[in-house]
Short mmCIF file of C-alpha atoms and ligand atoms in Angstrom, two decimals:
data_model
loop_
_atom_site.label_atom_id
_atom_site.label_comp_id
_atom_site.label_asym_id
_atom_site.label_seq_id
_atom_site.Cartn_x
_atom_site.Cartn_y
_atom_site.Cartn_z
CA MET A 523 9.71 176.32 180.53
CA GLY A 524 11.74 173.51 182.04
CA PHE A 525 14.58 171.91 180.14
CA SER A 526 12.73 168.74 179.09
CA THR A 527 9.68 170.68 177.90
CA ASP A 528 11.90 172.91 175.77
CA ALA A 529 13.90 169.93 174.50
CA ILE A 530 10.70 168.29 173.26
CA HIS A 531 8.82 171.35 171.99
CA ALA A 532 10.98 174.46 171.47
CA GLY A 533 11.19 175.63 167.88
CA GLN A 534 8.71 173.02 166.65
CA SER A 535 5.04 173.29 165.80
CA PRO A 536 2.71 170.93 163.92
CA ASP A 537 3.19 171.01 160.16
CA PRO A 538 0.84 173.67 158.70
CA THR A 539 -0.14 171.54 155.66
CA THR A 540 -1.14 168.27 157.36
CA GLY A 541 -0.95 168.80 161.11
CA ALA A 542 1.85 166.22 161.37
CA VAL A 543 3.01 166.35 164.99
CA MET A 544 6.65 165.77 164.10
CA VAL A 545 8.52 168.32 162.00
CA PRO A 546 8.69 166.73 158.52
CA ILE A 547 11.96 165.97 156.76
CA TYR A 548 11.80 168.57 154.00
CA GLN A 549 13.85 166.50 151.59
CA THR A 550 14.00 169.03 148.77
CA SER A 551 16.71 171.10 147.14
CA THR A 552 14.48 173.87 145.83
CA TYR A 553 11.04 175.51 146.25
CA VAL A 554 8.56 176.62 143.61
CA GLN A 555 8.19 180.39 143.24
CA GLU A 556 4.87 182.02 142.35
CA GLY A 557 6.47 184.78 140.33
CA LEU A 558 9.65 186.77 140.11
CA GLY A 559 10.67 187.67 143.66
CA LYS A 560 7.48 186.05 145.03
CA ASN A 561 7.96 182.99 147.27
CA LYS A 562 7.01 181.60 150.68
CA GLY A 563 10.36 182.57 152.24
CA TYR A 564 12.09 179.50 150.81
CA GLU A 565 14.10 179.58 147.58
CA TYR A 566 16.93 177.07 147.71
CA ALA A 567 17.80 174.49 150.39
CA ARG A 568 21.38 175.59 151.06
CA THR A 569 19.89 178.91 152.13
CA GLN A 570 16.69 177.79 153.89
CA ASN A 571 15.25 174.48 155.03
CA PRO A 572 12.37 174.14 157.52
CA THR A 573 13.74 170.99 159.22
CA ARG A 574 17.08 172.69 159.76
CA GLU A 575 15.38 175.84 161.04
CA ALA A 576 13.46 173.83 163.66
CA LEU A 577 16.73 172.34 164.94
CA GLU A 578 18.38 175.77 164.99
CA ARG A 579 15.54 177.29 167.03
CA ASN A 580 15.49 174.31 169.39
CA VAL A 581 19.22 174.29 170.22
CA ALA A 582 19.26 178.09 170.58
CA VAL A 583 16.55 177.86 173.27
CA LEU A 584 18.32 175.04 175.13
CA GLU A 585 21.61 176.97 175.12
CA LYS A 586 19.89 180.21 176.28
CA GLY A 587 20.91 181.99 173.08
CA LYS A 588 18.99 183.99 170.49
CA HIS A 589 20.41 182.47 167.32
CA GLY A 590 21.34 178.91 166.30
CA ILE A 591 23.14 178.21 163.02
CA CYS A 592 23.57 174.58 161.97
CA PHE A 593 26.39 173.01 159.98
CA SER A 594 27.24 169.69 158.37
CA SER A 595 29.66 168.75 161.19
CA GLY A 596 31.16 170.11 164.37
CA LEU A 597 34.30 171.00 162.45
CA GLY A 598 32.17 172.67 159.76
CA ALA A 599 30.71 174.84 162.54
CA ILE A 600 34.16 175.72 163.92
CA HIS A 601 35.54 176.45 160.45
CA THR A 602 32.70 178.81 159.64
CA LEU A 603 33.22 180.59 162.98
CA LEU A 604 36.91 181.04 162.08
CA LEU A 605 35.89 182.51 158.73
CA CYS A 606 34.36 185.44 160.67
CA LEU A 607 38.00 186.47 161.31
CA ARG A 608 40.61 187.80 158.89
CA GLU A 609 44.16 187.19 157.80
CA GLY A 610 46.51 188.37 160.57
CA ASP A 611 43.98 187.86 163.35
CA HIS A 612 45.14 185.88 166.35
CA VAL A 613 43.23 182.99 167.93
CA LEU A 614 43.77 181.44 171.33
CA LEU A 615 43.11 177.74 171.71
CA GLY A 616 42.60 175.99 175.01
CA ASP A 617 45.13 173.26 175.64
CA ASN A 618 43.88 169.69 175.27
CA LEU A 619 41.31 170.73 172.65
CA TYR A 620 39.59 168.26 170.31
CA GLY A 621 42.36 167.12 167.93
CA GLY A 622 40.47 168.20 164.81
CA THR A 623 40.08 171.77 166.08
CA TYR A 624 43.81 172.00 166.72
CA ARG A 625 44.54 170.50 163.29
CA MET A 626 42.27 173.04 161.58
CA LEU A 627 44.20 175.97 163.05
CA ASP A 628 47.58 174.34 162.52
CA LYS A 629 47.17 172.85 159.04
CA VAL A 630 44.34 174.84 157.42
CA MET A 631 44.06 178.34 158.91
CA ARG A 632 47.72 179.10 159.71
CA PRO A 633 48.80 178.61 156.07
CA LEU A 634 46.08 181.13 155.19
CA GLY A 635 47.61 183.75 157.50
CA MET A 636 45.81 183.21 160.79
CA GLN A 637 47.94 183.15 163.94
CA PHE A 638 47.26 181.05 167.00
CA ASP A 639 48.62 180.11 170.40
CA VAL A 640 47.71 177.38 172.83
CA VAL A 641 47.04 178.44 176.41
CA SER A 642 46.17 176.57 179.60
CA THR A 643 42.49 176.97 180.42
CA LYS A 644 43.16 176.26 184.09
CA ASP A 645 44.85 179.58 184.79
CA VAL A 646 42.97 182.79 183.95
CA ALA A 647 46.06 184.95 184.57
CA GLN A 648 47.87 183.04 181.81
CA VAL A 649 44.93 183.56 179.47
CA ASP A 650 45.03 187.29 180.20
CA LYS A 651 48.78 187.38 179.44
CA ALA A 652 48.35 185.41 176.20
CA ILE A 653 45.84 187.88 174.73
CA ARG A 654 47.49 190.10 172.11
CA PRO A 655 46.20 193.30 170.51
CA ASN A 656 45.10 191.26 167.46
CA THR A 657 43.48 188.40 169.43
CA ARG A 658 39.88 188.07 168.33
CA LEU A 659 38.74 184.65 169.47
CA PHE A 660 39.39 182.15 172.26
CA ILE A 661 38.11 178.61 171.71
CA LEU A 662 38.04 176.31 174.70
CA GLU A 663 36.41 173.14 175.97
CA THR A 664 35.45 172.45 179.57
CA PRO A 665 35.84 169.77 180.73
CA THR A 666 38.57 169.02 178.21
CA ASN A 667 38.91 165.84 176.24
CA PRO A 668 40.29 163.49 177.54
CA VAL A 669 42.10 164.87 180.63
CA MET A 670 38.98 166.64 182.02
CA MET A 671 40.47 170.00 182.93
CA ILE A 672 37.85 172.57 183.91
CA ALA A 673 37.97 176.24 182.85
CA ASP A 674 36.40 178.83 185.15
CA LEU A 675 33.95 180.24 182.62
CA GLU A 676 32.92 183.32 184.63
CA ALA A 677 36.51 184.42 185.24
CA THR A 678 37.59 183.61 181.67
CA GLY A 679 34.54 185.42 180.28
CA ARG A 680 35.44 188.57 182.28
CA VAL A 681 39.02 188.59 180.96
CA CYS A 682 37.82 188.10 177.37
CA ARG A 683 35.12 190.77 177.59
CA ALA A 684 37.58 193.31 179.01
CA LYS A 685 39.81 192.85 175.94
CA ASP A 686 37.02 192.40 173.40
CA VAL A 687 37.92 188.79 172.65
CA ILE A 688 35.08 186.46 171.62
CA LEU A 689 34.96 183.54 174.04
CA ALA A 690 33.67 180.45 172.21
CA VAL A 691 32.99 177.37 174.33
CA ASP A 692 32.73 173.96 172.73
CA ASN A 693 29.99 172.50 174.96
CA THR A 694 29.84 169.09 173.27
CA PHE A 695 30.85 167.17 176.42
CA MET A 696 28.43 168.77 178.88
CA THR A 697 25.45 169.61 176.64
CA PRO A 698 23.04 172.39 177.66
CA TYR A 699 21.48 169.97 180.13
CA PHE A 700 24.51 170.26 182.42
CA GLN A 701 26.12 173.58 181.45
CA ASN A 702 25.10 176.83 179.74
CA PRO A 703 28.28 178.74 178.82
CA LEU A 704 26.37 181.75 177.43
CA GLU A 705 24.98 182.39 180.92
CA LEU A 706 28.46 182.09 182.44
CA GLY A 707 30.32 184.54 180.18
CA ALA A 708 30.81 182.97 176.74
CA ARG A 709 29.72 184.83 173.60
CA VAL A 710 29.48 181.69 171.47
CA VAL A 711 28.63 178.06 172.10
CA ILE A 712 29.69 175.31 169.68
CA HIS A 713 28.44 171.73 169.49
CA SER A 714 29.24 168.67 167.55
CA THR A 715 25.60 167.47 167.41
CA THR A 716 27.13 164.14 166.32
CA LYS A 717 27.68 163.39 170.00
CA TYR A 718 25.26 163.79 172.92
CA LEU A 719 22.70 166.09 171.28
CA ASN A 720 21.80 163.49 168.68
CA GLY A 721 22.91 160.75 171.05
CA HIS A 722 22.43 157.70 168.82
CA SER A 723 25.64 157.64 166.75
CA ASP A 724 23.77 157.82 163.46
CA MET A 725 24.56 161.24 161.99
CA VAL A 726 27.26 163.94 161.85
CA GLY A 727 26.45 167.61 162.47
CA GLY A 728 27.37 170.84 164.21
CA VAL A 729 25.80 174.04 165.53
CA VAL A 730 26.87 177.48 166.72
CA VAL A 731 24.69 179.42 169.18
CA THR A 732 25.05 183.09 170.13
CA SER A 733 22.98 186.05 171.25
CA ASP A 734 25.30 188.49 169.42
CA ALA A 735 23.17 189.75 166.50
CA ASP A 736 26.11 190.94 164.36
CA LEU A 737 28.02 187.71 164.76
CA ALA A 738 24.86 185.69 164.07
CA ALA A 739 24.21 187.66 160.88
CA ARG A 740 27.76 187.02 159.69
CA LEU A 741 27.49 183.30 160.51
CA ARG A 742 24.14 183.10 158.73
CA PHE A 743 25.70 184.76 155.67
CA LEU A 744 28.65 182.35 155.75
CA GLN A 745 26.41 179.31 156.28
CA ASN A 746 24.97 180.04 152.86
CA ALA A 747 28.05 181.56 151.23
CA VAL A 748 30.44 178.77 152.27
CA GLY A 749 27.83 176.03 152.23
CA ALA A 750 28.75 173.53 154.97
CA VAL A 751 25.05 172.86 155.59
CA PRO A 752 23.51 169.73 157.11
CA GLY A 753 20.97 167.65 155.20
CA PRO A 754 17.33 167.63 156.38
CA MET A 755 17.44 163.95 157.40
CA ASP A 756 20.39 164.58 159.73
CA CYS A 757 18.66 167.64 161.23
CA TRP A 758 15.56 165.54 161.84
CA LEU A 759 17.60 162.80 163.55
CA ALA A 760 19.20 165.40 165.83
CA LEU A 761 15.79 166.92 166.62
CA ARG A 762 14.47 163.49 167.56
CA GLY A 763 17.55 162.69 169.63
CA ILE A 764 17.31 165.94 171.61
CA LYS A 765 13.79 165.04 172.79
CA THR A 766 15.36 162.48 175.16
CA LEU A 767 18.50 164.49 175.99
CA ALA A 768 17.57 165.02 179.65
CA LEU A 769 16.74 161.33 180.20
CA ARG A 770 19.91 160.19 178.51
CA MET A 771 22.20 162.68 180.26
CA ARG A 772 20.90 161.64 183.68
CA GLN A 773 21.69 158.01 182.86
CA HIS A 774 25.12 158.82 181.35
CA ASP A 775 25.95 160.80 184.47
CA ALA A 776 24.77 158.09 186.91
CA ASN A 777 26.59 155.34 184.99
CA ALA A 778 29.80 157.38 184.71
CA HIS A 779 29.74 158.03 188.44
CA ALA A 780 29.38 154.28 189.04
CA VAL A 781 32.23 153.42 186.64
CA ALA A 782 34.53 156.13 188.06
CA HIS A 783 33.92 155.02 191.66
CA PHE A 784 34.53 151.39 190.72
CA LEU A 785 37.84 152.23 189.04
CA GLU A 786 38.92 154.36 191.98
CA GLU A 787 38.14 151.52 194.41
CA GLN A 788 40.36 149.29 192.27
CA GLY A 789 43.21 151.74 192.91
CA ARG A 790 43.25 152.99 189.30
CA LYS A 791 44.28 156.49 188.23
CA VAL A 792 40.83 157.76 187.21
CA ILE A 793 40.00 161.21 185.88
CA TYR A 794 36.36 162.26 186.33
CA PRO A 795 35.17 165.69 187.52
CA GLY A 796 32.53 164.01 189.68
CA LEU A 797 35.16 162.44 191.94
CA ALA A 798 36.25 164.36 195.04
CA SER A 799 39.81 163.42 194.00
CA HIS A 800 39.51 165.57 190.83
CA PRO A 801 41.67 168.68 191.46
CA GLN A 802 38.89 170.98 190.20
CA HIS A 803 35.92 169.13 191.67
CA GLU A 804 34.62 172.23 193.50
CA LEU A 805 34.77 174.43 190.39
CA ALA A 806 33.02 171.68 188.42
CA ARG A 807 30.23 171.56 191.00
CA ARG A 808 29.87 175.33 190.88
CA GLN A 809 29.41 175.74 187.13
CA MET A 810 28.01 172.37 185.99
CA ARG A 811 24.70 170.78 186.97
CA GLY A 812 26.11 167.30 186.37
CA MET A 813 29.44 165.70 185.50
CA GLY A 814 28.60 163.98 182.23
CA GLY A 815 29.44 160.57 180.84
CA MET A 816 33.16 160.75 180.01
CA VAL A 817 35.68 158.95 182.21
CA SER A 818 39.41 158.56 181.57
CA VAL A 819 41.80 156.15 183.24
CA ASP A 820 45.57 155.94 182.96
CA LEU A 821 46.67 152.31 182.63
CA GLY A 822 50.32 153.26 182.99
CA SER A 823 51.71 152.23 179.61
CA ILE A 824 50.80 151.77 175.96
CA GLU A 825 51.49 148.04 176.35
CA GLU A 826 48.82 147.74 179.02
CA ALA A 827 46.38 149.82 176.91
CA LYS A 828 47.06 147.51 173.94
CA ARG A 829 46.43 144.45 176.09
CA VAL A 830 43.19 145.72 177.62
CA LEU A 831 41.45 147.50 174.72
CA PRO A 832 40.55 144.42 172.62
CA ARG A 833 39.16 142.61 175.70
CA PHE A 834 36.00 144.67 176.18
CA ARG A 835 32.70 142.98 175.27
CA ILE A 836 30.14 145.78 175.81
CA PHE A 837 32.37 148.84 175.34
CA SER A 838 33.21 149.05 171.62
CA LEU A 839 36.65 150.24 170.62
CA ALA A 840 35.77 153.29 168.53
CA GLU A 841 36.28 157.02 168.10
CA SER A 842 33.46 159.43 168.96
CA LEU A 843 31.33 159.62 172.09
CA GLY A 844 27.94 160.57 173.43
CA GLY A 845 25.80 157.75 172.04
CA VAL A 846 23.56 155.51 174.16
CA GLU A 847 26.07 152.67 173.57
CA SER A 848 29.32 152.61 175.54
CA LEU A 849 32.58 153.19 173.70
CA VAL A 850 36.22 153.06 174.69
CA SER A 851 39.07 154.77 172.89
CA HIS A 852 42.79 155.40 173.02
CA PRO A 853 43.16 159.18 172.55
CA ALA A 854 46.94 159.24 171.93
CA THR A 855 46.62 157.12 168.76
CA MET A 856 43.00 157.89 167.80
CA THR A 857 41.26 161.25 168.40
CA HIS A 858 44.41 163.15 169.44
CA ALA A 859 46.97 161.63 167.07
CA SER A 860 47.30 164.97 165.25
CA VAL A 861 48.32 166.79 168.45
CA PRO A 862 52.15 166.95 168.74
CA LEU A 863 53.73 164.66 171.33
CA GLU A 864 55.14 167.52 173.48
CA GLU A 865 51.71 169.13 173.60
CA ARG A 866 50.10 165.82 174.64
CA ARG A 867 52.76 165.30 177.33
CA ARG A 868 52.30 168.81 178.67
CA VAL A 869 48.58 168.30 179.39
CA GLY A 870 49.00 164.78 180.76
CA LEU A 871 47.57 162.93 177.76
CA THR A 872 49.75 159.87 178.29
CA ASP A 873 50.10 156.83 176.02
CA GLY A 874 48.50 154.64 178.69
CA LEU A 875 45.35 156.74 178.93
CA ILE A 876 42.09 155.21 177.76
CA ARG A 877 38.79 157.07 177.60
CA PHE A 878 35.31 155.72 178.21
CA SER A 879 32.18 157.22 176.74
CA VAL A 880 29.88 155.62 179.29
CA GLY A 881 26.56 154.80 177.66
CA CYS A 882 23.06 154.16 178.97
CA GLU A 883 23.31 150.37 179.52
CA ASP A 884 22.84 148.82 182.98
CA PRO A 885 25.71 150.01 185.18
CA GLU A 886 26.33 146.51 186.65
CA ASP A 887 27.00 145.18 183.15
CA LEU A 888 29.39 148.03 182.34
CA ILE A 889 31.33 147.53 185.57
CA GLU A 890 31.54 143.78 185.00
CA ASP A 891 32.86 144.42 181.48
CA ILE A 892 35.57 146.72 182.80
CA ARG A 893 36.45 144.25 185.57
CA GLN A 894 36.98 141.37 183.15
CA ALA A 895 38.88 143.52 180.62
CA LEU A 896 41.35 144.80 183.22
CA ALA A 897 41.82 141.38 184.87
C1 LIG B 1015 33.62 165.39 167.76
C2 LIG B 1015 33.98 166.71 168.29
C3 LIG B 1015 34.17 167.81 167.45
C4 LIG B 1015 34.09 167.69 165.94
O1 LIG B 1015 32.79 167.41 165.54
P1 LIG B 1015 32.43 166.61 164.18
O2 LIG B 1015 30.95 166.58 164.22
O3 LIG B 1015 33.09 165.27 164.29
O4 LIG B 1015 33.00 167.41 163.05
C5 LIG B 1015 34.46 169.03 168.02
N1 LIG B 1015 34.58 169.17 169.36
C6 LIG B 1015 34.40 168.14 170.20
C7 LIG B 1015 34.54 168.37 171.66
C8 LIG B 1015 34.11 166.87 169.70
O5 LIG B 1015 33.96 165.85 170.55
#
């Protein structure tokens, strides 16, 4: 099936009781049992919920994986993945990762005995060198947030497979509409469904997708044993959002291209993988089917960022991304404040950098808003 057909139908069938076309919100904590050990496959809602299962099947299909396991947030998904490892195991993190992922390793997992290093995702030889005998997992994002570095997923996947390291790609920025990491060499895909998959900024959730049966079984066990499960209403919202994922992503991509070209014409320092001026533009074109809706621009100083940010009328100053409405943020003080200054400097996350999550409004209005804010 094509992407849009799968997005609308995969994993969902009319409700067996009533024929309801939409998967119902099974808002229940428990299920009646006919007798001891006799039930319909549902016992308690932390363990099983039909609305959640529909979302898990749907995202697994879109990401070309066999198993989807949903969580209460993107970080809940990443935490549960880390719990598949043990004390003393070593994790590699891509540089310029989502601040919360870095914070989890630094402030939560390291005190529990997990080791980690940060490595540049631009250079596969460096990744190879950074892998230790006890390295079990490499978590990366591509493009990264907010400096839009691209990792060569095929080359990185080869290096990780050769050394039996699980490559986990956080695909929140691209979504399966533009990039399928499992087909390029990753063993695991992670999403914050909070962002583009849901797309309407009205829930928080996460998902892990893999075709590795052993890993999926462990994650399924931990989903229940640790309990960071999403509620049925949030799963239903994500399911509904995904039905229009293809339409939305096409508009995000077109609008982001328009915004990026406008900023470049104004002589601004723009970072967008869709621009020929992006140092990894060719790699981006090779492994992505589109460039997404995130655009960063370096205004030169924190003073200029402070002057410009309150002036927007359509772009709202807010954390998060991926909704139909346009947002603007200041990564150094907002999403990436927990990343140490030296680390931010090293990847080019300057204090003057602002990041647009370009929404689905009319592109002329977005460009006019940026023009008047920068004036
Ligand atoms: C938002 C985000 C996360 C964390 O997801 P939550 O749903 O907020 O817990 C992880 N990775 C990326 C790339 C994100 O943008």
